[in-house]
CSV table of C-alpha atoms in Angstrom, one decimal:
chain,number,residue,atom,x,y,z
N,1,MET,CA,-0.1,-0.1,0.1
N,2,ALA,CA,3.0,2.4,0.5
N,3,LEU,CA,3.8,2.2,-3.0
N,4,LEU,CA,0.3,3.0,-4.1
N,5,GLN,CA,0.1,6.1,-1.7
N,6,LYS,CA,3.5,7.1,-2.9
N,7,ALA,CA,2.3,6.9,-6.7
N,8,LEU,CA,-1.0,8.6,-5.7
N,9,GLN,CA,0.8,11.4,-3.8
N,10,LEU,CA,3.0,12.2,-6.7
N,11,ILE,CA,0.1,12.0,-9.2
N,12,THR,CA,-2.4,14.0,-7.1
N,13,GLY,CA,-0.2,16.4,-5.1
N,14,ASP,CA,0.1,20.0,-5.8
N,15,LEU,CA,2.5,19.4,-8.7
N,16,LYS,CA,1.9,22.7,-10.5
N,17,LYS,CA,1.6,24.7,-7.4
N,18,GLN,CA,5.1,24.1,-6.4
N,19,SER,CA,7.2,23.4,-9.6
N,20,PRO,CA,10.8,22.7,-8.9
N,21,VAL,CA,11.6,24.4,-12.1
N,22,SER,CA,10.5,27.9,-10.3
N,23,ARG,CA,12.9,27.3,-7.7
N,24,PRO,CA,16.0,26.3,-9.0
N,25,PHE,CA,18.4,26.9,-6.2
N,26,ARG,CA,16.9,24.8,-3.5
N,27,LYS,CA,18.0,21.2,-3.0
N,28,LEU,CA,15.8,18.8,-5.2
N,29,THR,CA,14.0,16.3,-3.3
N,30,GLU,CA,13.1,12.9,-4.9
N,31,ARG,CA,9.6,14.0,-5.4
N,32,ASP,CA,10.9,17.2,-7.4
N,33,LEU,CA,13.0,14.8,-9.7
N,34,ILE,CA,10.1,12.5,-10.2
N,35,GLU,CA,8.2,15.5,-11.2
N,36,LEU,CA,10.9,16.8,-13.7
N,37,GLU,CA,11.4,13.1,-15.1
N,38,SER,CA,7.5,12.9,-15.7
N,39,GLU,CA,7.5,16.1,-17.7
N,40,VAL,CA,9.7,14.3,-20.0
N,41,GLY,CA,7.8,11.2,-19.9
N,42,SER,CA,4.5,12.7,-20.6
N,43,GLN,CA,5.9,14.1,-23.9
N,44,LEU,CA,7.1,10.6,-25.3
N,45,PHE,CA,3.7,9.9,-27.0
N,46,GLY,CA,3.0,13.0,-28.9
N,47,PRO,CA,1.1,15.9,-28.1
N,48,ILE,CA,-1.3,15.8,-24.9
N,49,PRO,CA,-4.8,16.5,-25.9
N,50,ALA,CA,-6.5,19.5,-24.5
N,51,GLY,CA,-8.1,18.8,-21.2
N,52,HIS,CA,-6.0,15.8,-20.6
N,53,ARG,CA,-3.2,15.5,-18.1
N,54,ARG,CA,-0.7,12.7,-18.3
N,55,GLU,CA,2.1,11.4,-16.2
N,56,PHE,CA,4.7,8.8,-17.2
N,57,PHE,CA,7.4,8.2,-14.8
N,58,CYS,CA,9.7,5.9,-13.0
N,59,LEU,CA,8.5,5.4,-9.4
N,60,ASP,CA,11.2,3.2,-8.0
N,61,LYS,CA,13.4,0.5,-9.2
N,62,HIS,CA,10.5,-2.0,-9.7
N,63,THR,CA,7.7,0.4,-10.9
N,64,TRP,CA,6.7,2.6,-13.8
N,65,ILE,CA,3.5,4.6,-13.5
N,66,TRP,CA,1.3,5.7,-16.3
N,67,TYR,CA,-1.5,8.1,-15.3
N,68,GLU,CA,-4.3,9.8,-17.6
N,69,GLU,CA,-6.7,12.2,-16.5
N,70,TRP,CA,-9.5,13.8,-18.5
N,71,THR,CA,-13.1,15.2,-18.5
N,72,ASP,CA,-16.0,12.9,-19.4
N,73,ILE,CA,-17.7,14.8,-22.1
N,74,GLU,CA,-21.2,13.7,-21.0
N,75,THR,CA,-20.9,14.0,-17.3
N,76,GLY,CA,-18.3,16.9,-17.0
N,77,LYS,CA,-16.9,14.7,-14.2
N,78,GLN,CA,-13.0,14.2,-14.1
N,79,LYS,CA,-12.1,10.6,-14.8
N,80,SER,CA,-8.7,9.1,-14.4
N,81,LEU,CA,-6.7,6.0,-15.0
N,82,THR,CA,-3.7,4.8,-13.4
N,83,THR,CA,-1.5,2.0,-14.9
N,84,ARG,CA,1.3,0.5,-13.0
N,85,TYR,CA,4.0,-1.5,-14.7
N,86,GLU,CA,6.0,-3.7,-12.3
N,87,VAL,CA,9.4,-5.0,-13.4
N,88,GLN,CA,9.6,-8.4,-11.8
N,89,SER,CA,12.2,-11.1,-12.7
N,90,ASN,CA,9.9,-13.1,-14.9
N,91,GLY,CA,8.2,-10.3,-16.8
N,92,ILE,CA,6.6,-7.1,-16.5
N,93,LEU,CA,3.2,-7.2,-14.8
N,94,LYS,CA,0.6,-4.5,-15.8
N,95,VAL,CA,-1.8,-3.5,-13.1
N,96,GLN,CA,-4.7,-1.1,-14.0
N,97,ASP,CA,-6.5,0.6,-11.1
N,98,GLY,CA,-5.4,-2.1,-8.6
N,99,SER,CA,-7.5,-4.7,-9.8
N,100,ASN,CA,-6.9,-5.6,-13.6
N,101,TYR,CA,-3.5,-7.4,-14.1
N,102,ARG,CA,-1.5,-9.3,-16.4
N,103,TYR,CA,1.9,-9.8,-17.8
N,104,ILE,CA,2.6,-7.8,-21.0
N,105,GLU,CA,4.0,-9.3,-24.1
N,106,GLY,CA,4.5,-8.7,-27.9
N,107,ASP,CA,4.1,-5.3,-29.0
N,108,GLU,CA,3.1,-3.8,-25.8
N,109,LEU,CA,6.2,-5.1,-24.3
N,110,LYS,CA,8.2,-3.7,-27.2
N,111,HIS,CA,6.5,-0.3,-27.0
N,112,LEU,CA,7.1,0.1,-23.3
N,113,GLY,CA,10.6,-1.0,-23.9
N,114,VAL,CA,11.3,1.8,-26.4
N,115,ALA,CA,9.4,4.3,-24.2
N,116,ILE,CA,11.5,3.5,-21.4
N,117,ARG,CA,14.7,3.5,-23.5
N,118,LEU,CA,13.6,7.1,-24.6
N,119,TYR,CA,12.8,8.2,-21.2
N,120,TYR,CA,16.3,6.9,-19.9
N,121,GLU,CA,18.1,8.7,-22.7
N,122,ARG,CA,16.2,12.1,-22.2
N,123,VAL,CA,16.2,11.9,-18.4
N,124,MET,CA,19.9,11.0,-18.0
N,125,ARG,CA,21.0,13.5,-20.4
N,126,GLY,CA,18.5,16.3,-20.0
N,127,ILE,CA,18.0,16.3,-16.3
N,128,TYR,CA,21.0,14.6,-14.6
N,129,LYS,CA,23.4,15.7,-17.5
N,130,THR,CA,24.9,12.5,-17.3
N,131,ASP,CA,26.0,10.1,-20.3
N,132,PRO,CA,23.5,7.3,-20.4
N,133,TYR,CA,26.0,4.6,-21.5
N,134,THR,CA,29.0,5.6,-19.4
N,135,GLY,CA,27.5,7.2,-16.3
N,136,GLN,CA,30.1,10.0,-16.7
N,137,PRO,CA,29.0,13.7,-16.4
N,138,LEU,CA,28.3,15.5,-19.7
N,139,THR,CA,30.5,17.9,-20.8
N,140,GLU,CA,28.2,19.8,-23.0
N,141,VAL,CA,24.5,20.6,-22.1
N,142,PRO,CA,22.1,19.5,-24.5
N,143,ASP,CA,19.8,22.0,-26.3
N,144,THR,CA,16.6,20.2,-25.2
N,145,ILE,CA,15.4,17.5,-23.1
C,1,MET,CA,-12.0,21.4,-23.0
C,2,GLN,CA,-14.0,18.2,-23.0
C,3,VAL,CA,-13.0,15.1,-24.9
C,4,ASN,CA,-14.7,12.1,-26.2
C,5,THR,CA,-14.6,9.6,-23.3
C,6,ALA,CA,-15.3,6.6,-25.1
C,7,ALA,CA,-12.4,7.2,-27.6
C,8,LEU,CA,-10.2,8.1,-24.8
C,9,GLU,CA,-11.0,5.0,-22.8
C,10,ARG,CA,-10.5,2.7,-26.0
C,11,ALA,CA,-7.0,4.6,-26.2
C,12,THR,CA,-5.9,4.4,-22.7
C,13,GLY,CA,-7.3,1.0,-21.7
C,14,PRO,CA,-4.8,-1.3,-23.5
C,15,GLY,CA,-1.8,0.9,-22.5
C,16,PHE,CA,1.2,0.7,-24.8
C,17,GLU,CA,-0.7,-1.3,-27.3
C,18,ALA,CA,-2.8,1.7,-28.2
C,19,PHE,CA,-0.2,4.2,-27.6
C,20,PRO,CA,2.7,3.4,-30.0
C,21,LEU,CA,5.4,6.0,-30.0
C,22,ASN,CA,5.2,8.6,-32.7
C,23,ASP,CA,7.3,7.9,-35.8
C,24,GLU,CA,9.0,11.5,-35.2
C,25,THR,CA,10.0,10.5,-32.0
C,26,ILE,CA,11.7,7.3,-33.0
C,27,TYR,CA,13.1,8.7,-36.2
C,28,ASN,CA,14.9,11.2,-34.1
C,29,ASN,CA,16.1,9.2,-31.5
C,30,GLU,CA,19.8,8.8,-31.5
C,31,ALA,CA,20.2,5.7,-29.3
C,32,LEU,CA,17.8,3.6,-31.7
C,33,LEU,CA,19.7,4.6,-34.5
C,34,GLN,CA,23.2,3.7,-32.9
C,35,GLU,CA,21.8,0.5,-31.7
C,36,ALA,CA,20.9,-0.4,-35.2
C,37,GLY,CA,24.4,0.5,-36.4
C,38,GLY,CA,22.9,3.4,-38.6
C,39,GLU,CA,20.9,0.7,-40.7
C,40,THR,CA,17.5,2.0,-39.3
C,41,LYS,CA,18.4,5.4,-40.4
C,42,LEU,CA,19.0,4.1,-43.9
C,43,TRP,CA,15.8,2.0,-43.8
C,44,LEU,CA,13.8,5.0,-42.4
C,45,ASP,CA,15.4,7.5,-45.1
C,46,GLU,CA,14.2,5.1,-47.8
C,47,ALA,CA,10.7,4.7,-46.3
C,48,TYR,CA,10.2,8.5,-45.7
C,49,LYS,CA,11.5,9.1,-49.2
C,50,ASP,CA,8.6,7.3,-50.5
C,51,ILE,CA,6.1,9.2,-48.9
C,52,ASP,CA,4.6,11.4,-51.6
C,53,PRO,CA,3.1,14.6,-50.3
C,54,ALA,CA,0.4,14.2,-52.7
C,55,ALA,CA,-0.5,10.5,-51.6
C,56,ASP,CA,-3.6,9.9,-49.7
C,57,ASP,CA,-3.5,9.5,-45.9
C,58,HIS,CA,-4.0,5.9,-45.9
C,59,GLU,CA,-0.8,5.3,-47.9
C,60,LYS,CA,1.1,7.8,-45.8
C,61,LEU,CA,-0.1,6.2,-42.7
C,62,ARG,CA,0.9,2.7,-44.1
C,63,LEU,CA,4.6,4.1,-45.0
C,64,ARG,CA,4.9,5.7,-41.6
C,65,THR,CA,3.7,2.5,-39.9
C,66,GLU,CA,6.3,0.6,-41.9
C,67,ALA,CA,9.0,3.2,-40.9
C,68,GLU,CA,8.1,2.9,-37.2
C,69,ASP,CA,8.2,-0.8,-37.5
C,70,LEU,CA,11.6,-0.6,-38.9
C,71,ALA,CA,12.8,1.6,-36.3
C,72,THR,CA,11.7,-0.5,-33.4
C,73,SER,CA,12.3,-3.9,-35.1
C,74,THR,CA,15.5,-4.7,-33.0
C,75,GLU,CA,14.2,-8.4,-32.9
C,76,LYS,CA,15.2,-8.6,-29.1
C,77,SER,CA,13.8,-11.5,-27.2
C,78,PRO,CA,11.3,-10.6,-24.3
C,79,GLU,CA,14.1,-11.9,-21.8
C,80,VAL,CA,16.6,-9.3,-23.2
C,81,MET,CA,14.0,-6.6,-23.3
C,82,LEU,CA,13.2,-7.3,-19.6
C,83,ARG,CA,16.8,-7.2,-18.6
C,84,GLU,CA,17.4,-3.8,-20.5
C,85,ILE,CA,14.3,-2.4,-18.9
C,86,ALA,CA,15.4,-3.7,-15.3
C,87,GLY,CA,18.8,-2.4,-15.8
C,88,MET,CA,17.7,1.2,-17.0
C,89,THR,CA,15.2,1.3,-14.1
C,90,GLU,CA,17.9,0.6,-11.8
C,91,VAL,CA,20.3,3.1,-13.2
C,92,LEU,CA,17.6,5.8,-13.2
C,93,VAL,CA,16.7,5.2,-9.4
C,94,ALA,CA,20.4,5.0,-8.3
C,95,THR,CA,21.1,8.3,-10.3
C,96,ARG,CA,18.0,10.1,-8.7
C,97,THR,CA,19.3,8.7,-5.5
C,98,ARG,CA,22.7,10.3,-5.9
C,99,VAL,CA,21.3,13.7,-6.7
C,100,THR,CA,19.2,13.8,-3.7
C,101,ALA,CA,22.1,12.7,-1.8
C,102,GLY,CA,24.1,15.7,-3.1
C,103,SER,CA,26.7,13.5,-4.9
C,104,LEU,CA,25.9,14.3,-8.2
C,105,ASN,CA,25.0,17.9,-9.8
């Protein structure tokens, strides 16, 4: 439950009210870094439709979170879907809204793998200024993340 | 702005099955090109070259899909993909931990 609570706090917390980007000189917390990473992650799948909120981030060394939030066109109510990908020794378990779960395979596994590779590349270079292959600090700052 | 919930649910339900990466992202990704030893870029250049601006949307879509498939068809086994994902995830978290501990940046 601690894991789920942590993910929910990251997703539903006051992310926009306390953007780490607006306070660049204070020490960054784990949560700040995850928010920065998620900003990169949310852009991997093309433009985010108006009225949507999307988060995609690595929560811990066993868990990836994909969160989508939108407004129901008929009821006007906010809806959301949280998908958790658990990296296990025998596969990647996909859990949606805590109940529906299965191991992913085929194209879905391939797409997730490519998404994580892109995330890894961009986050390591863009946020941590580290070469993703060697782990050494980058000497040049990339133009974009 | 409101969106079509049914369409969104169809899109978000299956996760990465329904959200393939867009071809521009893949095309521009240096790591994937390096991994394929430059061959992917050549294939993609060929595929994109054939996209006639005057072609109908269906044909453009087919060619783009083909280009995307080529870019991602590194033909890794699920075991290899799993090891890579686990490895990258671990490095990310370790790097994050070093930053919060003040030993990086």
